[in-house]
PDB file of C-alpha atoms in Angstrom:
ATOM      1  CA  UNK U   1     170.554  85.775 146.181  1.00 76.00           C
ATOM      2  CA  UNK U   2     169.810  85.561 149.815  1.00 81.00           C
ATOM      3  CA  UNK U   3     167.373  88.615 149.201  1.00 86.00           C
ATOM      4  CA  UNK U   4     165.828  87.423 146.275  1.00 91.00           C
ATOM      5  CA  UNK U   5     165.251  83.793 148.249  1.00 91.00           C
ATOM      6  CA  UNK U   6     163.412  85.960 151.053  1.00 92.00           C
ATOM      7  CA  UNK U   7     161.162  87.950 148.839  1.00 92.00           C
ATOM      8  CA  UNK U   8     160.091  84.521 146.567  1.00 93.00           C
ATOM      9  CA  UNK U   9     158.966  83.369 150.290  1.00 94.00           C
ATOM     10  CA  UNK U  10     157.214  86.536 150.631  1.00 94.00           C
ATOM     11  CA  UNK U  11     155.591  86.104 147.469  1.00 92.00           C
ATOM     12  CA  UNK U  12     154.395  82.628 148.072  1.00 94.00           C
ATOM     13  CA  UNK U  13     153.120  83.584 151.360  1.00 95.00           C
ATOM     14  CA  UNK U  14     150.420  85.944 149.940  1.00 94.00           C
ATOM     15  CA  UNK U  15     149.396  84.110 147.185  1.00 93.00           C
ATOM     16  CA  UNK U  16     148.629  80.849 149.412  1.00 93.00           C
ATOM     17  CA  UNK U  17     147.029  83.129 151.905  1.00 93.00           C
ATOM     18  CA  UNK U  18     144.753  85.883 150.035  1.00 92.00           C
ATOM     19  CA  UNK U  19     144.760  83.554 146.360  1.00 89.00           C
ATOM     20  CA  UNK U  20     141.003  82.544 147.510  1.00 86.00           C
ATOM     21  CA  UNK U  21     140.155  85.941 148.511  1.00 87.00           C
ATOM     22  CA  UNK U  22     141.611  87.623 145.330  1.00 89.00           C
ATOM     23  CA  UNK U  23     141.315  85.130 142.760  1.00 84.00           C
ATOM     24  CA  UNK U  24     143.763  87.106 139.942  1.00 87.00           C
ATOM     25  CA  UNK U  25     146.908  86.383 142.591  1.00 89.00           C
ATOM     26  CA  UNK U  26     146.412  82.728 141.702  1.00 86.00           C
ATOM     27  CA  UNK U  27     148.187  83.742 138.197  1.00 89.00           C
ATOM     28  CA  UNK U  28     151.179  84.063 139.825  1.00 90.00           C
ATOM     29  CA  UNK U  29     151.227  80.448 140.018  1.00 90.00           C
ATOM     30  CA  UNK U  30     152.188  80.401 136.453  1.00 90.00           C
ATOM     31  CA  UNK U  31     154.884  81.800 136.678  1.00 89.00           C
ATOM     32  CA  UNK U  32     156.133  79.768 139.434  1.00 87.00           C
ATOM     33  CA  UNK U  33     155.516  76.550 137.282  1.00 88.00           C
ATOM     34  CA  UNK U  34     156.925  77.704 133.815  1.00 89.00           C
ATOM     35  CA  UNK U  35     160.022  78.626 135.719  1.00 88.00           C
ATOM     36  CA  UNK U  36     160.571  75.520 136.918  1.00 89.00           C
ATOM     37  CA  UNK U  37     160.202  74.043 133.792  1.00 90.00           C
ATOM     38  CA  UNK U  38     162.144  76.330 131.842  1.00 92.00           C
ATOM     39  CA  UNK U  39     164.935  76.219 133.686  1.00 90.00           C
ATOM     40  CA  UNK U  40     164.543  72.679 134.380  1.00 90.00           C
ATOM     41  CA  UNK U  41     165.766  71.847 130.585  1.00 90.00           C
ATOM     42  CA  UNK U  42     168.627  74.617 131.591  1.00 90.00           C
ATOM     43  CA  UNK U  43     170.271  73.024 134.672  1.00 87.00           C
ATOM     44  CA  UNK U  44     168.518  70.376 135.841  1.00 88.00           C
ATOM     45  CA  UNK U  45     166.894  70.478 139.601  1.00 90.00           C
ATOM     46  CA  UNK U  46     169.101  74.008 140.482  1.00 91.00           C
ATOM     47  CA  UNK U  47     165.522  75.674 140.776  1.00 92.00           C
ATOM     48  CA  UNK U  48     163.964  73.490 143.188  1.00 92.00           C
ATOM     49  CA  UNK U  49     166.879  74.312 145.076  1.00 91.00           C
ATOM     50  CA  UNK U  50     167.466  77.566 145.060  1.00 92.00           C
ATOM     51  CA  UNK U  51     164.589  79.783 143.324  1.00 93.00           C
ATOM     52  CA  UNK U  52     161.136  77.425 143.999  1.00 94.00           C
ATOM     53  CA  UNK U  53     158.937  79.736 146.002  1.00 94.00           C
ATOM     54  CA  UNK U  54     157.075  76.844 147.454  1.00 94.00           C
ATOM     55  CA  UNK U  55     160.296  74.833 148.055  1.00 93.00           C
ATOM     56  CA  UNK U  56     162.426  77.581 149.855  1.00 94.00           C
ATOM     57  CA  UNK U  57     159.188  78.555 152.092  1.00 95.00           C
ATOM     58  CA  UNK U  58     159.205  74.595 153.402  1.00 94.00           C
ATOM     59  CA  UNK U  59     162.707  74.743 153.930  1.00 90.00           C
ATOM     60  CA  UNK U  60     162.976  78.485 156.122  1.00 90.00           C
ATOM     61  CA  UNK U  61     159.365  77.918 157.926  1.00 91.00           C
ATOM     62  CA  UNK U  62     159.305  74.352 158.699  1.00 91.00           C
ATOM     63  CA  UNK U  63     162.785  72.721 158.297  1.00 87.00           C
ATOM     64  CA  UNK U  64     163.481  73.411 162.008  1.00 86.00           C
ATOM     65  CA  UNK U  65     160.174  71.563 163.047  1.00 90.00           C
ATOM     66  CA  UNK U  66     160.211  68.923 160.596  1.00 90.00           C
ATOM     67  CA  UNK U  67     161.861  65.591 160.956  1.00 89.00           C
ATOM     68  CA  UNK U  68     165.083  65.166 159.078  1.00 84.00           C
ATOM     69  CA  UNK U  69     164.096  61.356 157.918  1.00 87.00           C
ATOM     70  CA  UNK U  70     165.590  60.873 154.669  1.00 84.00           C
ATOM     71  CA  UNK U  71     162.603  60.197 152.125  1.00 88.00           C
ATOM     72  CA  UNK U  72     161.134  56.874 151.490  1.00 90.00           C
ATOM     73  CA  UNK U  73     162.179  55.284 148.138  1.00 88.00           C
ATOM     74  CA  UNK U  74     158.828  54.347 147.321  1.00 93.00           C
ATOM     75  CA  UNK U  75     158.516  58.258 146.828  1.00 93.00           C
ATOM     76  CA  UNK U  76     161.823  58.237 144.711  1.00 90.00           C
ATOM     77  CA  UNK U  77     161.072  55.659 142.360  1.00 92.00           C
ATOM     78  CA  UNK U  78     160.213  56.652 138.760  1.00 93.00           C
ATOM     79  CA  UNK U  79     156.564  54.709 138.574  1.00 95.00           C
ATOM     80  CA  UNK U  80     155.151  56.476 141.319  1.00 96.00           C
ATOM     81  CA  UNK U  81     156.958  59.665 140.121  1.00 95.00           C
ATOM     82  CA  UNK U  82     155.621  59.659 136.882  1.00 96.00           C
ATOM     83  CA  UNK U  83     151.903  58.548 138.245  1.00 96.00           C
ATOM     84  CA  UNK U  84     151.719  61.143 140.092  1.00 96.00           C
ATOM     85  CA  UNK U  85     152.536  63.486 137.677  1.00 94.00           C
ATOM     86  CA  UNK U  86     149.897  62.110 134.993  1.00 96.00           C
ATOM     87  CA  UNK U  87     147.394  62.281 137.754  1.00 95.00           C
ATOM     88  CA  UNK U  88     148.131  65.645 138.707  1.00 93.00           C
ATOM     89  CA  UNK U  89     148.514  67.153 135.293  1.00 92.00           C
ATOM     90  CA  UNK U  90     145.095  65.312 134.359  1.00 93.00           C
ATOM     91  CA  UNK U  91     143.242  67.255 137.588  1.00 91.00           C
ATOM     92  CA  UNK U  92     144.649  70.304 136.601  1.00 88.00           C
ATOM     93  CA  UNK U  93     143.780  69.585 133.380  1.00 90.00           C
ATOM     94  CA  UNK U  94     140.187  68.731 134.279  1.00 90.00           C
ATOM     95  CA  UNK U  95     140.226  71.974 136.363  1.00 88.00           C
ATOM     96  CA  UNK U  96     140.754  73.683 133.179  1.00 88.00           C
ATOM     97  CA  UNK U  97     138.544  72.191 131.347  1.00 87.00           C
ATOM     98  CA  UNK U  98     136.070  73.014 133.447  1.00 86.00           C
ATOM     99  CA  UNK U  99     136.981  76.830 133.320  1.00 81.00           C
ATOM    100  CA  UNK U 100     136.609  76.371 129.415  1.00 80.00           C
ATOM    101  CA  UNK U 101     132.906  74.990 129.900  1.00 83.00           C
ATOM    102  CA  UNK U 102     131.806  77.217 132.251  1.00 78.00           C
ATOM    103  CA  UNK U 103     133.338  80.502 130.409  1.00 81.00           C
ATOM    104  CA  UNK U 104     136.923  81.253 130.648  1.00 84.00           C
ATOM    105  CA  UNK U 105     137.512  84.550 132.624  1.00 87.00           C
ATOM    106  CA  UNK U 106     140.769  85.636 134.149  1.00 87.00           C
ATOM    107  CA  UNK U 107     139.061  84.952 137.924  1.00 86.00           C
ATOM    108  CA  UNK U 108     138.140  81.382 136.964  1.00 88.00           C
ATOM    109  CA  UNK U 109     141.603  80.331 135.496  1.00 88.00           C
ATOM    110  CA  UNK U 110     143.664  81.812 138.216  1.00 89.00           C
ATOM    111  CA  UNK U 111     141.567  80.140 140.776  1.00 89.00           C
ATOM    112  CA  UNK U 112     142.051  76.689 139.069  1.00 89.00           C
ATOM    113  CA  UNK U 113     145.595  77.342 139.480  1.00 91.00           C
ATOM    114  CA  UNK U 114     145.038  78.095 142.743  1.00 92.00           C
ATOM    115  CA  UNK U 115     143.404  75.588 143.995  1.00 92.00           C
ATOM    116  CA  UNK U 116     145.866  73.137 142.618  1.00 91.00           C
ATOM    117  CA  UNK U 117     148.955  75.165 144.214  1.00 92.00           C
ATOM    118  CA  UNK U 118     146.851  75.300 147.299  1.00 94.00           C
ATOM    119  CA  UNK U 119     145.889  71.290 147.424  1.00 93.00           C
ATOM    120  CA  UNK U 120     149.624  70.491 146.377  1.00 94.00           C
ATOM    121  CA  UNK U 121     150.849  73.085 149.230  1.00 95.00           C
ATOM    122  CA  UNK U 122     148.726  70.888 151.495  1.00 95.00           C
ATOM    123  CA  UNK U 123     150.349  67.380 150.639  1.00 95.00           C
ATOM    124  CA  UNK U 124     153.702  68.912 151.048  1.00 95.00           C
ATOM    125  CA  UNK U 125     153.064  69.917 154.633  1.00 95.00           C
ATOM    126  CA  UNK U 126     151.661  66.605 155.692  1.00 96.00           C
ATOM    127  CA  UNK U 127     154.732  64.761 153.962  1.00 95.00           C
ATOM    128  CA  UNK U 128     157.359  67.190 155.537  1.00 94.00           C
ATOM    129  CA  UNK U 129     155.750  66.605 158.853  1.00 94.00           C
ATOM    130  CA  UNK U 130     156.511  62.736 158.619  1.00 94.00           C
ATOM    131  CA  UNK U 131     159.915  62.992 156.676  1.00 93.00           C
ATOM    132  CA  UNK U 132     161.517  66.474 155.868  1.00 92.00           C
ATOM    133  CA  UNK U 133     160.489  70.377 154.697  1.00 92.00           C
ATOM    134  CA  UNK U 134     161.351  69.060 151.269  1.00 93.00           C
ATOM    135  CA  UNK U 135     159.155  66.238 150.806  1.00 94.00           C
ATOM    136  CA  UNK U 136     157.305  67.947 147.966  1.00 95.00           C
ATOM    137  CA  UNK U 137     160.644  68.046 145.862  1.00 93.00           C
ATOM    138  CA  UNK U 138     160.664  64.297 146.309  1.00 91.00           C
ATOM    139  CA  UNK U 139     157.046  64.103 144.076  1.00 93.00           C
ATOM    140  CA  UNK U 140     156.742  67.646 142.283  1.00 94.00           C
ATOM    141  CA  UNK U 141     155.934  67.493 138.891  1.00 93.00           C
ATOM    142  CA  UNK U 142     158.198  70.266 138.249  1.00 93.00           C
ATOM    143  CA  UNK U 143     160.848  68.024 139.512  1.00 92.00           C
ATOM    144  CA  UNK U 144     160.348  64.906 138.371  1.00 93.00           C
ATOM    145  CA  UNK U 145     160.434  66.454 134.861  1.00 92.00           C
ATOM    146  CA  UNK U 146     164.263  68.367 135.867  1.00 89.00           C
ATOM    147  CA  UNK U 147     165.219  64.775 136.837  1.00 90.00           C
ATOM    148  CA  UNK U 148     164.918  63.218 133.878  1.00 90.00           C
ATOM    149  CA  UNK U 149     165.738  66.522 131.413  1.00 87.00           C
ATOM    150  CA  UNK U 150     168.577  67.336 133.324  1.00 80.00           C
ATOM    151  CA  UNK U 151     169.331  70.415 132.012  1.00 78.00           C
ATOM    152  CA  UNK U 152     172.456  71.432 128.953  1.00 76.00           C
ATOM    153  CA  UNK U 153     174.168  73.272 131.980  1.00 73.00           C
ATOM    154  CA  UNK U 154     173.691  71.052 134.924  1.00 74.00           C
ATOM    155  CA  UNK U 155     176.780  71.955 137.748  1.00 75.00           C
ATOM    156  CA  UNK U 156     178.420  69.103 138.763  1.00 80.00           C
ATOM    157  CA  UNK U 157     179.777  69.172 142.455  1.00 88.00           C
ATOM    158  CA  UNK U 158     183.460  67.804 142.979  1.00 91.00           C
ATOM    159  CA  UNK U 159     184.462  65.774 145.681  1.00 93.00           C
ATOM    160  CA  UNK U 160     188.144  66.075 146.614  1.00 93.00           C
ATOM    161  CA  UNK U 161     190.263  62.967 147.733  1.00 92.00           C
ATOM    162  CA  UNK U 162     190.266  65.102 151.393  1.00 92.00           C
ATOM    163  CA  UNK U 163     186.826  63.810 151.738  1.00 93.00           C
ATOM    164  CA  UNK U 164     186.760  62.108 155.547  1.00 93.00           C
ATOM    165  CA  UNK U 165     183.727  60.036 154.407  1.00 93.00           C
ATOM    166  CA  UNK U 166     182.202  61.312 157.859  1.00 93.00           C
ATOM    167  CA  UNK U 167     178.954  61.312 156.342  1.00 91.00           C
ATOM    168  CA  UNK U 168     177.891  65.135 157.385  1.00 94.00           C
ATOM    169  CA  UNK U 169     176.777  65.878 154.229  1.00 92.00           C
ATOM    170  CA  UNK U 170     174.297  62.719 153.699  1.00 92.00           C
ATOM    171  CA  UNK U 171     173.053  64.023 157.116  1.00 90.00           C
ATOM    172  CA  UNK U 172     171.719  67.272 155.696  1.00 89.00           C
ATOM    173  CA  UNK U 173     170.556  66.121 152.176  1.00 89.00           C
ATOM    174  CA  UNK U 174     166.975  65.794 152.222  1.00 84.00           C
ATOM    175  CA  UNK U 175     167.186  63.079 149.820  1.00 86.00           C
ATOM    176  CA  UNK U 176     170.141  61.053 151.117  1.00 87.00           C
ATOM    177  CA  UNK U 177     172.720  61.171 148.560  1.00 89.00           C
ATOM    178  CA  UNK U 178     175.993  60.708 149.940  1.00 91.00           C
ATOM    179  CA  UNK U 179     178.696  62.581 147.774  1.00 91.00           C
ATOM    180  CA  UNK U 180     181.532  60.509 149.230  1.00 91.00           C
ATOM    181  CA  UNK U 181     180.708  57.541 146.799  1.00 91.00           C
ATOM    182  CA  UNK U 182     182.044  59.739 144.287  1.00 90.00           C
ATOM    183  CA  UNK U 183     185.465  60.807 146.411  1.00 91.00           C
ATOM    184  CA  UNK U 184     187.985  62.367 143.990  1.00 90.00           C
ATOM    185  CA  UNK U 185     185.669  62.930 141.371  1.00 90.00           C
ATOM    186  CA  UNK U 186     182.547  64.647 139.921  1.00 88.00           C
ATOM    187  CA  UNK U 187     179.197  64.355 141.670  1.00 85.00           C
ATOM    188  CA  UNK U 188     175.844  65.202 140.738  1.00 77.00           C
ATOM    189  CA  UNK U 189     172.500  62.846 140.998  1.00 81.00           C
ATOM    190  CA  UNK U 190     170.125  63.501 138.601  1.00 83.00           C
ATOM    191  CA  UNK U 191     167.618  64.341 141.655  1.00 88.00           C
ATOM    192  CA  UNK U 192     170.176  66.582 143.278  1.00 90.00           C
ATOM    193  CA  UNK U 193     168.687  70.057 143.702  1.00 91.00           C
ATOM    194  CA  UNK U 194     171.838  72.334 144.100  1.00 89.00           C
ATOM    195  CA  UNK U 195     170.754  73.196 147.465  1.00 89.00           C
ATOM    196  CA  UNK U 196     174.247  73.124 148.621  1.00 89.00           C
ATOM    197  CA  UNK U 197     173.817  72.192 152.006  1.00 91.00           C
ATOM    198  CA  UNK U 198     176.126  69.324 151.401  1.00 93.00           C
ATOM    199  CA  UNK U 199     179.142  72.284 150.787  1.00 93.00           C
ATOM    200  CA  UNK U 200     178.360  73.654 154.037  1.00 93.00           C
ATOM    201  CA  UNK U 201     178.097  70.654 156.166  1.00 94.00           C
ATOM    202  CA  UNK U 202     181.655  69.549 154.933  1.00 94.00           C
ATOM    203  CA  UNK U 203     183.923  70.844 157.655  1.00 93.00           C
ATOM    204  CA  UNK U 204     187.218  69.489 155.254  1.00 93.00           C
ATOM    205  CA  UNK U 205     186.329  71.272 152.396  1.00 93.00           C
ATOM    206  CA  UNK U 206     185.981  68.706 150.007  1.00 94.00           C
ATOM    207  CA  UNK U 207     182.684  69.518 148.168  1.00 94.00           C
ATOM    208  CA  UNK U 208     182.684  72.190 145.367  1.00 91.00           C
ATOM    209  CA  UNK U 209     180.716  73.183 142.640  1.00 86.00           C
ATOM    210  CA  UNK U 210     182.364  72.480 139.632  1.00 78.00           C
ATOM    211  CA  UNK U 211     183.946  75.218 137.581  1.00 69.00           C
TER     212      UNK U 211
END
């Protein structure tokens, strides 16, 4: 997995840098969005966590110059989620539609996609500069929609009754959950993104993906 992470990374890295040069790279953006979605009715938020190209290149480039402020609710809440996905569906949208009255061709589309990836890409750097390298999972589109679907085979994490309640594993959770609340019992917020930071932060042991 570690591999694969590093190569996704890779991947993103030359389609954000030569995707204006070479306009048919910009298709690979596809990809990266029906992923998301696809396995977002599977399990939830697991890929922002663990296979989002975009997400895991924040989190190894930027998460050691980044602030580790826990995101602003405003950014959590469900009306500006949801806004922000109409408005960014309806641009790409409009991108697209564009494409269609101008002559689809395999350059144009890929460049609309593109463009958004590229303009989205820019938003999450300016966010993870004032609160974390994962800002962008905060108000992804992707995301917002693995929130609510959760997924048929969403993991729960367990938290075991040796739980200290030390709070090293809010620390390290971009979005501020703290799995303690749910000591000697199952754990998983809807927003959650399997990251599993939270597991390795807990010195006791008391965090575990559920069976």
């Amino acid at each position: 997995m570690k591999y694969l992470r590093w190569l996704l990374v890779v991947c993103f890295i030359v389609v954000l840098s030569l995707g204006w040069k070479y306009p048919l790279i910009g298709l690979l953006v596809i990809p990266m969005i029906g992923g998301g979605m696809i396995f977002a009715f599977i399990n939830g938020r697991w890929f922002c966590g663990n296979l989002c190209p975009r997400g895991l290149f924040l989190e190894s480039m930027f998460s050691k110059v980044t602030p580790k402020r826990n995101i602003s609710r405003f950014f959590l809440h469900p009306i500006f989620r949801w806004t922000f996905l109409a408005i960014f569906m309806g641009k790409m949208g409009y991108s697209l539609f564009g494409v269609y009255q101008d002559g689809i061709t395999l350059d144009a589309v890929s460049s609309a996609f593109w463009w958004s990836m590229f303009g989205s890409s820019i938003i999450a750097l300016v966010g993870g500069f004032v609160y974390n390298s994962r800002f962008w999972c905060s108000v992804c589109p992707v995301g917002t929609v693995g929130k609510t679907v959760k997924g048929v085979a969403n993991k729960k994490y367990t938290v075991s009754d040796s739980c200290k309640e030390c709070g090293a594993c809010t620390k390290v959770c971009s979005f501020g959950h703290n799995p303690a609340d749910h000591k000697g019992g199952e754990f998983l917020e809807s927003d959650c993104i399997q990251c599993g930071k939270c597991i390795t932060a807990c010195k006791f042991g008391a965090i575990k993906k559920a069976s």
